[in-house]
Amino acid sequence: MSEILGFIIIGGILFFSILYYIVRGAVEDGTLNALMKYESIKNHQNKSEYDKS
């Protein structure tokens, strides 16, 4: 019984550590993409304001 409990605990630790790195990578990529999109929109707005004046 204790062997099964040990496997469950070790499996849980491995699962959540792998999940953590996957989620962390996805959040980094999403943040970077959002910042690049925001910069692109800001540059487009500044360019259109410059063209008006």
mmCIF file with all atom_site columns, C-alpha atoms in Angstrom, residues 1-2 6-7 11-13 15 17 21 24 26 28 30 34-35 39 48 50 52-53:
data_model
loop_
_atom_site.group_PDB
_atom_site.id
_atom_site.type_symbol
_atom_site.label_atom_id
_atom_site.label_alt_id
_atom_site.label_comp_id
_atom_site.label_asym_id
_atom_site.label_entity_id
_atom_site.label_seq_id
_atom_site.pdbx_PDB_ins_code
_atom_site.Cartn_x
_atom_site.Cartn_y
_atom_site.Cartn_z
_atom_site.occupancy
_atom_site.B_iso_or_equiv
_atom_site.pdbx_formal_charge
_atom_site.auth_seq_id
_atom_site.auth_comp_id
_atom_site.auth_asym_id
_atom_site.auth_atom_id
_atom_site.pdbx_PDB_model_num
ATOM 1  C CA . MET A 1 1  ? 0.000  0.000  0.000   1.00 0.00 ? 1  MET A CA 1
ATOM 2  C CA . SER A 1 2  ? 2.784  2.429  0.833   1.00 0.00 ? 2  SER A CA 1
ATOM 3  C CA . GLY A 1 6  ? 4.752  6.649  -3.089  1.00 0.00 ? 6  GLY A CA 1
ATOM 4  C CA . PHE A 1 7  ? 4.185  6.242  -6.826  1.00 0.00 ? 7  PHE A CA 1
ATOM 5  C CA . GLY A 1 11 ? 3.802  10.995 -10.188 1.00 0.00 ? 11 GLY A CA 1
ATOM 6  C CA . GLY A 1 12 ? 1.966  14.036 -8.869  1.00 0.00 ? 12 GLY A CA 1
ATOM 7  C CA . ILE A 1 13 ? 5.206  15.911 -8.303  1.00 0.00 ? 13 ILE A CA 1
ATOM 8  C CA . PHE A 1 15 ? 3.103  15.944 -13.404 1.00 0.00 ? 15 PHE A CA 1
ATOM 9  C CA . SER A 1 17 ? 6.417  20.271 -12.349 1.00 0.00 ? 17 SER A CA 1
ATOM 10 C CA . TYR A 1 21 ? 7.056  24.609 -17.188 1.00 0.00 ? 21 TYR A CA 1
ATOM 11 C CA . ARG A 1 24 ? 5.195  29.219 -17.832 1.00 0.00 ? 24 ARG A CA 1
ATOM 12 C CA . ALA A 1 26 ? 2.914  29.575 -22.785 1.00 0.00 ? 26 ALA A CA 1
ATOM 13 C CA . GLU A 1 28 ? 5.863  34.036 -21.680 1.00 0.00 ? 28 GLU A CA 1
ATOM 14 C CA . GLY A 1 30 ? 1.557  35.033 -24.930 1.00 0.00 ? 30 GLY A CA 1
ATOM 15 C CA . ALA A 1 34 ? 0.676  40.756 -26.780 1.00 0.00 ? 34 ALA A CA 1
ATOM 16 C CA . LEU A 1 35 ? 3.438  43.320 -26.229 1.00 0.00 ? 35 LEU A CA 1
ATOM 17 C CA . GLU A 1 39 ? 3.690  48.105 -30.030 1.00 0.00 ? 39 GLU A CA 1
ATOM 18 C CA . SER A 1 48 ? -1.436 58.062 -38.710 1.00 0.00 ? 48 SER A CA 1
ATOM 19 C CA . TYR A 1 50 ? 1.926  62.181 -37.917 1.00 0.00 ? 50 TYR A CA 1
ATOM 20 C CA . LYS A 1 52 ? -2.607 64.122 -40.309 1.00 0.00 ? 52 LYS A CA 1
ATOM 21 C CA . SER A 1 53 ? -0.416 67.006 -39.169 1.00 0.00 ? 53 SER A CA 1
#
